[in-house]
Structure formats: C-alpha cells, structure tokens
PDB file of C-alpha atoms in Angstrom:
ATOM      1  CA  MET W   1      18.917  47.730  -9.498  1.00 74.00           C
ATOM      2  CA  ARG W   2      21.290  47.034  -6.968  1.00 82.00           C
ATOM      3  CA  PRO W   3      22.047  43.340  -6.292  1.00 86.00           C
ATOM      4  CA  VAL W   4      20.289  41.729  -3.367  1.00 90.00           C
ATOM      5  CA  ILE W   5      21.901  39.005  -1.333  1.00 91.00           C
ATOM      6  CA  ARG W   6      20.006  37.332   1.540  1.00 91.00           C
ATOM      7  CA  LYS W   7      19.406  34.321   3.509  1.00 91.00           C
ATOM      8  CA  VAL W   8      16.342  32.729   3.419  1.00 91.00           C
ATOM      9  CA  ILE W   9      14.537  29.650   5.117  1.00 86.00           C
ATOM     10  CA  ALA W  10      13.052  27.142   2.643  1.00 90.00           C
ATOM     11  CA  GLU W  11       9.786  25.266   3.096  1.00 89.00           C
ATOM     12  CA  TRP W  12       8.003  22.436   1.352  1.00 88.00           C
ATOM     13  CA  SER W  13       4.694  22.594  -0.550  1.00 85.00           C
ATOM     14  CA  PRO W  14       2.810  20.552   0.446  1.00 84.00           C
ATOM     15  CA  PRO W  15       4.615  19.991   3.857  1.00 83.00           C
ATOM     16  CA  ARG W  16       6.730  16.899   4.327  1.00 78.00           C
ATOM     17  CA  PRO W  17       6.668  15.854   7.890  1.00 74.00           C
ATOM     18  CA  LEU W  18       8.775  12.785   7.482  1.00 65.00           C
ATOM     19  CA  THR W  19      11.854  14.555   6.041  1.00 68.00           C
ATOM     20  CA  SER W  20      14.314  16.670   7.889  1.00 74.00           C
ATOM     21  CA  PRO W  21      13.715  20.700   7.446  1.00 78.00           C
ATOM     22  CA  PRO W  22      15.544  21.981   4.258  1.00 81.00           C
ATOM     23  CA  ALA W  23      18.844  23.454   4.787  1.00 84.00           C
ATOM     24  CA  PRO W  24      19.142  27.561   4.838  1.00 89.00           C
ATOM     25  CA  PHE W  25      19.442  28.936   1.364  1.00 93.00           C
ATOM     26  CA  LEU W  26      21.167  32.046  -0.076  1.00 93.00           C
ATOM     27  CA  PHE W  27      19.396  33.758  -3.000  1.00 94.00           C
ATOM     28  CA  HIS W  28      21.074  36.627  -5.256  1.00 93.00           C
ATOM     29  CA  VAL W  29      18.873  38.880  -7.353  1.00 91.00           C
ATOM     30  CA  HIS W  30      20.670  41.172  -9.821  1.00 88.00           C
ATOM     31  CA  ALA W  31      20.467  42.786 -13.302  1.00 84.00           C
ATOM     32  CA  ASP W  32      20.862  40.075 -16.197  1.00 76.00           C
ATOM     33  CA  GLY W  33      24.208  40.474 -17.768  1.00 68.00           C
ATOM     34  CA  ASN W  34      23.236  39.924 -21.313  1.00 67.00           C
ATOM     35  CA  ASP W  35      19.780  42.043 -20.994  1.00 66.00           C
ATOM     36  CA  ARG W  36      20.523  45.058 -18.315  1.00 68.00           C
ATOM     37  CA  SER W  37      16.819  45.374 -18.438  1.00 74.00           C
ATOM     38  CA  GLY W  38      16.252  41.895 -17.295  1.00 84.00           C
ATOM     39  CA  LEU W  39      16.410  40.174 -14.065  1.00 89.00           C
ATOM     40  CA  ARG W  40      18.412  37.102 -12.897  1.00 91.00           C
ATOM     41  CA  VAL W  41      17.744  35.286  -9.878  1.00 93.00           C
ATOM     42  CA  ILE W  42      19.720  32.406  -8.209  1.00 94.00           C
ATOM     43  CA  ALA W  43      18.837  30.593  -4.955  1.00 95.00           C
ATOM     44  CA  THR W  44      20.996  27.677  -3.678  1.00 94.00           C
ATOM     45  CA  ASP W  45      21.648  25.664  -0.455  1.00 92.00           C
ATOM     46  CA  PHE W  46      25.112  24.673  -1.775  1.00 92.00           C
ATOM     47  CA  GLN W  47      23.985  21.085  -1.731  1.00 88.00           C
ATOM     48  CA  SER W  48      21.596  19.406  -3.855  1.00 86.00           C
ATOM     49  CA  ASN W  49      19.281  22.335  -4.417  1.00 92.00           C
ATOM     50  CA  THR W  50      20.275  25.074  -6.609  1.00 94.00           C
ATOM     51  CA  PHE W  51      17.440  26.963  -8.484  1.00 95.00           C
ATOM     52  CA  GLN W  52      17.566  29.857 -11.138  1.00 95.00           C
ATOM     53  CA  ALA W  53      15.187  32.296 -12.958  1.00 93.00           C
ATOM     54  CA  ILE W  54      15.918  34.760 -15.835  1.00 92.00           C
ATOM     55  CA  LYS W  55      13.353  37.198 -16.557  1.00 90.00           C
ATOM     56  CA  SER W  56      13.408  39.509 -19.662  1.00 90.00           C
ATOM     57  CA  ARG W  57      11.988  43.138 -19.738  1.00 88.00           C
ATOM     58  CA  LEU W  58       8.786  41.658 -21.473  1.00 90.00           C
ATOM     59  CA  GLN W  59       8.562  38.970 -18.808  1.00 90.00           C
ATOM     60  CA  LEU W  60       9.008  41.733 -16.257  1.00 90.00           C
ATOM     61  CA  GLU W  61       6.158  43.837 -17.562  1.00 89.00           C
ATOM     62  CA  ASP W  62       3.686  40.833 -17.481  1.00 90.00           C
ATOM     63  CA  LEU W  63       5.019  40.181 -13.863  1.00 89.00           C
ATOM     64  CA  ARG W  64       4.130  43.783 -12.984  1.00 89.00           C
ATOM     65  CA  ASP W  65       0.442  43.292 -14.497  1.00 88.00           C
ATOM     66  CA  ASP W  66      -0.050  40.260 -12.828  1.00 86.00           C
ATOM     67  CA  ILE W  67       0.675  41.819  -9.148  1.00 83.00           C
ATOM     68  CA  GLY W  68      -0.933  45.103  -9.967  1.00 83.00           C
ATOM     69  CA  ILE W  69       1.895  47.623  -9.600  1.00 82.00           C
ATOM     70  CA  GLY W  70       1.266  50.827 -11.156  1.00 78.00           C
ATOM     71  CA  GLY W  71       3.423  53.839 -11.747  1.00 82.00           C
ATOM     72  CA  SER W  72       6.834  54.202 -13.506  1.00 86.00           C
ATOM     73  CA  TRP W  73       9.129  51.632 -14.411  1.00 86.00           C
ATOM     74  CA  SER W  74      11.705  52.572 -11.815  1.00 86.00           C
ATOM     75  CA  GLU W  75       8.987  52.572  -9.255  1.00 88.00           C
ATOM     76  CA  PHE W  76       8.271  49.088 -10.076  1.00 89.00           C
ATOM     77  CA  VAL W  77      11.978  48.036  -9.768  1.00 86.00           C
ATOM     78  CA  ASN W  78      11.996  49.886  -6.428  1.00 88.00           C
ATOM     79  CA  TYR W  79       8.960  47.888  -5.192  1.00 89.00           C
ATOM     80  CA  VAL W  80      10.725  44.484  -6.347  1.00 89.00           C
ATOM     81  CA  THR W  81      13.810  45.635  -4.684  1.00 89.00           C
ATOM     82  CA  THR W  82      12.408  46.755  -1.406  1.00 90.00           C
ATOM     83  CA  SER W  83      10.240  43.583  -1.270  1.00 91.00           C
ATOM     84  CA  LEU W  84      12.959  41.401  -1.603  1.00 91.00           C
ATOM     85  CA  ARG W  85      14.987  43.200   0.895  1.00 89.00           C
ATOM     86  CA  SER W  86      12.069  42.936   3.472  1.00 84.00           C
ATOM     87  CA  GLY W  87      11.715  40.305   6.320  1.00 74.00           C
ATOM     88  CA  ASP W  88       8.650  38.783   4.541  1.00 85.00           C
ATOM     89  CA  VAL W  89      10.466  36.525   2.069  1.00 91.00           C
ATOM     90  CA  LYS W  90      10.436  33.012   1.816  1.00 92.00           C
ATOM     91  CA  LEU W  91      11.451  30.138  -0.708  1.00 94.00           C
ATOM     92  CA  VAL W  92       8.814  27.297  -1.264  1.00 93.00           C
ATOM     93  CA  MET W  93      10.159  24.076  -2.724  1.00 91.00           C
ATOM     94  CA  GLU W  94       7.763  21.811  -4.865  1.00 90.00           C
ATOM     95  CA  GLY W  95       8.095  18.586  -6.595  1.00 86.00           C
ATOM     96  CA  PHE W  96      10.036  16.154  -4.429  1.00 83.00           C
ATOM     97  CA  LEU W  97      12.771  14.016  -6.292  1.00 81.00           C
ATOM     98  CA  GLU W  98      13.589  10.589  -5.280  1.00 75.00           C
ATOM     99  CA  SER W  99      17.380  11.484  -5.675  1.00 72.00           C
ATOM    100  CA  GLY W 100      16.772  14.298  -3.473  1.00 72.00           C
ATOM    101  CA  GLY W 101      15.695  17.862  -3.432  1.00 81.00           C
ATOM    102  CA  ALA W 102      12.974  19.574  -5.313  1.00 88.00           C
ATOM    103  CA  SER W 103      12.260  19.964  -9.075  1.00 90.00           C
ATOM    104  CA  TYR W 104      11.453  23.516  -8.664  1.00 90.00           C
ATOM    105  CA  ALA W 105      10.743  26.464  -6.484  1.00 94.00           C
ATOM    106  CA  LYS W 106       8.952  29.851  -5.866  1.00 94.00           C
ATOM    107  CA  LEU W 107      10.676  32.817  -4.272  1.00 94.00           C
ATOM    108  CA  ILE W 108       7.752  34.885  -2.663  1.00 93.00           C
ATOM    109  CA  ALA W 109       8.352  38.365  -1.235  1.00 92.00           C
ATOM    110  CA  GLN W 110       5.852  40.928   0.136  1.00 89.00           C
ATOM    111  CA  LYS W 111       7.111  44.524   1.162  1.00 86.00           C
ATOM    112  CA  ALA W 112       4.215  44.799   3.789  1.00 85.00           C
ATOM    113  CA  LYS W 113       1.409  42.875   5.068  1.00 85.00           C
ATOM    114  CA  GLY W 114      -1.744  43.780   2.764  1.00 84.00           C
ATOM    115  CA  MET W 115       0.535  45.106  -0.164  1.00 88.00           C
ATOM    116  CA  PRO W 116       0.977  43.222  -3.540  1.00 88.00           C
ATOM    117  CA  ARG W 117       2.893  39.653  -3.411  1.00 90.00           C
ATOM    118  CA  ILE W 118       5.870  39.105  -5.868  1.00 91.00           C
ATOM    119  CA  SER W 119       6.128  35.314  -6.699  1.00 92.00           C
ATOM    120  CA  ILE W 120       9.119  34.379  -9.131  1.00 93.00           C
ATOM    121  CA  SER W 121       9.173  30.667 -10.425  1.00 93.00           C
ATOM    122  CA  LEU W 122      12.720  29.068 -10.381  1.00 94.00           C
ATOM    123  CA  GLY W 123      13.757  26.303 -12.224  1.00 93.00           C
ATOM    124  CA  LYS W 124      16.284  23.427 -10.945  1.00 93.00           C
ATOM    125  CA  LEU W 125      20.027  23.745 -11.989  1.00 92.00           C
ATOM    126  CA  VAL W 126      22.233  20.558 -12.121  1.00 90.00           C
ATOM    127  CA  ASP W 127      25.795  19.511 -12.641  1.00 90.00           C
ATOM    128  CA  GLY W 128      27.992  22.044 -14.327  1.00 92.00           C
ATOM    129  CA  ALA W 129      25.226  24.858 -14.532  1.00 93.00           C
ATOM    130  CA  ALA W 130      24.560  24.392 -10.654  1.00 92.00           C
ATOM    131  CA  SER W 131      28.259  24.717  -9.964  1.00 93.00           C
ATOM    132  CA  ALA W 132      28.489  27.741 -12.075  1.00 94.00           C
ATOM    133  CA  ALA W 133      25.610  29.450 -10.206  1.00 93.00           C
ATOM    134  CA  MET W 134      27.108  28.467  -6.965  1.00 93.00           C
ATOM    135  CA  ALA W 135      30.537  29.817  -7.771  1.00 93.00           C
ATOM    136  CA  ASN W 136      29.168  33.168  -9.189  1.00 91.00           C
ATOM    137  CA  LEU W 137      27.196  33.496  -5.978  1.00 92.00           C
ATOM    138  CA  SER W 138      30.262  33.065  -4.150  1.00 92.00           C
ATOM    139  CA  LEU W 139      32.143  35.722  -6.074  1.00 92.00           C
ATOM    140  CA  GLU W 140      29.312  38.048  -5.431  1.00 90.00           C
ATOM    141  CA  LEU W 141      29.449  37.350  -1.655  1.00 90.00           C
ATOM    142  CA  TYR W 142      32.904  37.941  -1.758  1.00 91.00           C
ATOM    143  CA  LYS W 143      32.452  41.321  -3.561  1.00 90.00           C
ATOM    144  CA  GLU W 144      29.914  42.285  -1.151  1.00 87.00           C
ATOM    145  CA  PHE W 145      32.098  41.462   1.806  1.00 89.00           C
ATOM    146  CA  LYS W 146      34.976  43.604   0.224  1.00 91.00           C
ATOM    147  CA  GLU W 147      32.641  46.578  -0.124  1.00 89.00           C
ATOM    148  CA  VAL W 148      31.271  46.298   3.251  1.00 88.00           C
ATOM    149  CA  GLN W 149      34.876  45.917   4.460  1.00 90.00           C
ATOM    150  CA  HIS W 150      36.014  48.972   2.500  1.00 91.00           C
ATOM    151  CA  SER W 151      33.204  51.016   3.722  1.00 91.00           C
ATOM    152  CA  LEU W 152      34.026  50.046   7.029  1.00 90.00           C
ATOM    153  CA  VAL W 153      37.518  51.297   6.736  1.00 92.00           C
ATOM    154  CA  GLU W 154      36.656  54.463   5.319  1.00 91.00           C
ATOM    155  CA  GLU W 155      34.071  54.979   8.106  1.00 90.00           C
ATOM    156  CA  GLN W 156      36.743  54.284  10.778  1.00 90.00           C
ATOM    157  CA  GLU W 157      39.172  56.638   8.969  1.00 90.00           C
ATOM    158  CA  SER W 158      36.476  59.199   8.844  1.00 90.00           C
ATOM    159  CA  LYS W 159      35.763  58.860  12.444  1.00 90.00           C
ATOM    160  CA  TYR W 160      39.582  58.814  13.414  1.00 89.00           C
ATOM    161  CA  GLN W 161      39.770  62.112  11.698  1.00 90.00           C
ATOM    162  CA  LEU W 162      36.924  63.501  13.204  1.00 91.00           C
ATOM    163  CA  THR W 163      38.224  62.367  16.657  1.00 91.00           C
ATOM    164  CA  LYS W 164      41.463  64.153  15.817  1.00 88.00           C
ATOM    165  CA  VAL W 165      39.603  67.453  14.997  1.00 92.00           C
ATOM    166  CA  VAL W 166      37.282  67.136  17.921  1.00 92.00           C
ATOM    167  CA  ALA W 167      40.450  66.612  20.267  1.00 90.00           C
ATOM    168  CA  ALA W 168      42.430  69.770  18.717  1.00 90.00           C
ATOM    169  CA  GLU W 169      39.145  71.959  18.929  1.00 91.00           C
ATOM    170  CA  GLN W 170      38.832  70.894  22.659  1.00 90.00           C
ATOM    171  CA  GLU W 171      42.444  71.754  23.345  1.00 89.00           C
ATOM    172  CA  LYS W 172      42.095  75.081  21.614  1.00 90.00           C
ATOM    173  CA  ASN W 173      38.712  75.809  23.785  1.00 92.00           C
ATOM    174  CA  VAL W 174      40.760  74.986  26.788  1.00 90.00           C
ATOM    175  CA  THR W 175      43.719  77.258  25.764  1.00 91.00           C
ATOM    176  CA  LEU W 176      41.213  80.285  25.023  1.00 91.00           C
ATOM    177  CA  GLN W 177      39.261  79.579  28.287  1.00 91.00           C
ATOM    178  CA  LYS W 178      42.500  79.922  30.109  1.00 89.00           C
ATOM    179  CA  GLN W 179      43.524  83.117  28.324  1.00 89.00           C
ATOM    180  CA  LEU W 180      39.913  84.344  29.090  1.00 89.00           C
ATOM    181  CA  ASP W 181      40.184  83.515  32.761  1.00 89.00           C
ATOM    182  CA  MET W 182      43.662  85.412  33.010  1.00 89.00           C
ATOM    183  CA  LEU W 183      42.250  88.529  31.414  1.00 89.00           C
ATOM    184  CA  LEU W 184      39.133  88.428  33.689  1.00 88.00           C
ATOM    185  CA  ASN W 185      41.221  87.875  36.887  1.00 89.00           C
ATOM    186  CA  SER W 186      43.677  90.702  35.635  1.00 87.00           C
ATOM    187  CA  ARG W 187      40.800  93.019  34.999  1.00 85.00           C
ATOM    188  CA  LYS W 188      39.089  92.040  38.180  1.00 85.00           C
ATOM    189  CA  GLN W 189      42.345  92.703  40.149  1.00 85.00           C
ATOM    190  CA  LYS W 190      42.766  96.035  38.699  1.00 85.00           C
ATOM    191  CA  LEU W 191      39.022  96.886  39.387  1.00 84.00           C
ATOM    192  CA  GLN W 192      39.992  95.852  42.978  1.00 83.00           C
ATOM    193  CA  LYS W 193      42.795  97.951  43.323  1.00 81.00           C
ATOM    194  CA  LEU W 194      40.979 100.911  42.027  1.00 81.00           C
ATOM    195  CA  SER W 195      38.223 100.417  44.522  1.00 80.00           C
ATOM    196  CA  ASP W 196      40.411 100.005  47.535  1.00 75.00           C
ATOM    197  CA  ARG W 197      42.577 103.314  46.384  1.00 78.00           C
ATOM    198  CA  ASP W 198      39.289 105.157  46.321  1.00 71.00           C
ATOM    199  CA  ASN W 199      37.936 104.027  49.617  1.00 72.00           C
ATOM    200  CA  SER W 200      41.270 104.730  51.045  1.00 73.00           C
ATOM    201  CA  ASP W 201      40.965 108.369  49.809  1.00 64.00           C
ATOM    202  CA  SER W 202      37.601 108.746  51.045  1.00 65.00           C
ATOM    203  CA  THR W 203      38.351 107.423  54.610  1.00 62.00           C
ATOM    204  CA  SER W 204      41.466 109.596  54.710  1.00 62.00           C
ATOM    205  CA  VAL W 205      38.957 112.640  53.871  1.00 57.00           C
ATOM    206  CA  MET W 206      36.742 111.768  56.426  1.00 61.00           C
ATOM    207  CA  VAL W 207      39.162 111.291  59.195  1.00 55.00           C
ATOM    208  CA  SER W 208      40.699 114.643  58.338  1.00 58.00           C
ATOM    209  CA  GLN W 209      37.245 116.318  58.529  1.00 58.00           C
ATOM    210  CA  ASP W 210      36.367 114.705  61.959  1.00 58.00           C
ATOM    211  CA  SER W 211      39.846 115.423  63.673  1.00 55.00           C
ATOM    212  CA  PRO W 212      39.288 117.345  67.209  1.00 59.00           C
ATOM    213  CA  ASP W 213      41.599 120.239  66.235  1.00 58.00           C
ATOM    214  CA  LYS W 214      39.569 120.934  63.040  1.00 53.00           C
ATOM    215  CA  HIS W 215      36.210 121.001  65.210  1.00 51.00           C
ATOM    216  CA  ALA W 216      37.870 123.244  67.932  1.00 52.00           C
ATOM    217  CA  ALA W 217      38.999 125.656  65.227  1.00 51.00           C
ATOM    218  CA  TYR W 218      35.706 125.851  63.490  1.00 51.00           C
ATOM    219  CA  ASN W 219      33.366 125.586  66.624  1.00 51.00           C
ATOM    220  CA  PRO W 220      31.692 129.245  67.034  1.00 54.00           C
ATOM    221  CA  SER W 221      30.629 128.524  70.515  1.00 53.00           C
ATOM    222  CA  SER W 222      34.230 127.590  71.761  1.00 51.00           C
ATOM    223  CA  THR W 223      35.466 130.518  70.022  1.00 47.00           C
ATOM    224  CA  LYS W 224      32.831 132.931  71.936  1.00 48.00           C
ATOM    225  CA  GLY W 225      33.490 131.223  75.429  1.00 48.00           C
ATOM    226  CA  ALA W 226      37.187 131.804  74.939  1.00 49.00           C
ATOM    227  CA  SER W 227      36.859 135.689  74.523  1.00 52.00           C
ATOM    228  CA  ARG W 228      34.694 135.895  77.677  1.00 55.00           C
ATOM    229  CA  VAL W 229      36.899 134.171  80.181  1.00 54.00           C
ATOM    230  CA  VAL W 230      37.935 136.652  82.845  1.00 52.00           C
ATOM    231  CA  PRO W 231      39.925 135.738  86.103  1.00 56.00           C
ATOM    232  CA  ALA W 232      38.007 135.275  89.162  1.00 53.00           C
ATOM    233  CA  HIS W 233      39.984 138.122  91.251  1.00 53.00           C
ATOM    234  CA  ARG W 234      39.262 140.437  88.507  1.00 52.00           C
ATOM    235  CA  ARG W 235      35.530 139.737  88.368  1.00 50.00           C
ATOM    236  CA  SER W 236      35.260 140.374  92.150  1.00 49.00           C
ATOM    237  CA  LYS W 237      37.141 143.801  92.080  1.00 48.00           C
ATOM    238  CA  VAL W 238      35.164 145.016  89.148  1.00 48.00           C
ATOM    239  CA  ARG W 239      31.942 144.524  90.964  1.00 48.00           C
ATOM    240  CA  GLY W 240      33.239 146.017  94.095  1.00 48.00           C
ATOM    241  CA  ALA W 241      34.431 149.209  92.030  1.00 48.00           C
ATOM    242  CA  VAL W 242      30.870 149.483  90.522  1.00 49.00           C
ATOM    243  CA  LEU W 243      29.309 149.324  93.806  1.00 46.00           C
ATOM    244  CA  ASP W 244      31.529 151.970  95.501  1.00 49.00           C
ATOM    245  CA  ASP W 245      31.073 154.287  92.370  1.00 50.00           C
ATOM    246  CA  THR W 246      27.286 154.087  92.566  1.00 47.00           C
ATOM    247  CA  GLU W 247      27.100 154.933  96.303  1.00 47.00           C
ATOM    248  CA  ASP W 248      29.342 158.234  95.671  1.00 48.00           C
ATOM    249  CA  ASP W 249      27.248 159.252  92.967  1.00 47.00           C
ATOM    250  CA  ALA W 250      24.089 159.337  95.245  1.00 43.00           C
TER     251      ALA W 250
END
C-alpha cells in the first residue's frame, strides 16, 4: 500500500476537562520494512506522546474478520487506505500517566458513515524508540515533500511547454487567417472587376440599340412618310391639271 501521512486531532477517553487539549498529532501508516505484507503505524505529537503498532499479515487477517470486510486481499488493503485518507479519522488516547501523556491510544478510521470502522491499538514508545520513530516520520515527511515538489516542477514544466505549443498554434492560425483573408479579398476583387466589365458591356449595347439614328433608320413609318413628301406648289398644279383634263374630256 502507498504510505499515508496525515494530521489528526487527538482526544481523551474518558474526557479530561481539567487538562489542556492534546497537541495535534501526525500519523504515518506504511508497509512494514521487515514484512512487506505487514503494516506499521506511528502517531506522534513530537512531544511526550509517540505511539506505534506493527501488524503482521496474520494480525491483519484477524482485523479483517473483526470489521467484516469481504472480497480479495487487495480490496481489504484498499479499504484500509481509503479509510485512513478520509476525513473521519481520530486518535483516542487512554490511560493518563502522572508523568504526562497516555499509556496507549487507538487510531480509528471510517470510510463513510454507516460503513465498517477500523480500529488499530497503538502502544506507547519512550526514550530512544520514540526518538527513532519521530526521526523516521520526519524523514518520510521530507520524502513526501520532495515528491510533491518534483511533481509540481514537472507539472509547471509541462504547463510551460503546453503554453508554448498553444502560442505557436495561435500564431500559426493568425497567419493562416491573414492568408485566407488575402485570398478571399483577391478573389472578391476579381469577381467585382468581372461584374463591372459585364455591366459596362451590357450598358454599351443598350445605349447603342437606343440611339435616335438607329431608330430613324429602322422605323418603317418614318421611311414611308419620307417617300410621300411632295412640295406644296406641285400638289396644287397637279390638282388643277386633273380638273382641266376632266372638263375637256366631257
């Protein structure tokens, strides 16, 4: 299982109203170095209270039976890890000592309300064992910090590279859009020129067909009228001649 390091607020059982509230604790749960299938739990306030529990595979099997978790072993380990990472975790101290602190404690975790509760009993560490446990937890905190820092640096670098790619794509898109606009404008201008030329040719043809000279040349009535025009003096003489001829004949 992946190590779990979390802060937890301790409480006394039974409550001790005349004492000041316990200091905040850090607890560290990880696979036991001597038995990879086992579990090691450390909880400390870095003062007078440091507790530890080491659970073998067999003891964890008994814990599994006690809390009633079925399924595979990996599902059980996953449930324990998820419960310890949830918000419902507390450290209950019992057995107040005159020298200060508690004689033992319990780490209690629950994945969600109504689900099985995990309870791990912890024994008190003193002197060198307590110092070694606190030192080990401090080193684990430093390792956790470095991992988070490394992940953050990688994420920032990835974000920077992604920003560069996005900026390059945006610049490329702007350039392509400009080229497209130029092509569209050029095509539009060509189409406009062709349209203007067609309109000009059409107008010229219409003007040519509507000219007065052309109407006169092709107007049949005007041509007929022009062929019948006779001077006034000739018309009167002809009519006189016709009348004279008519009388002689009679």
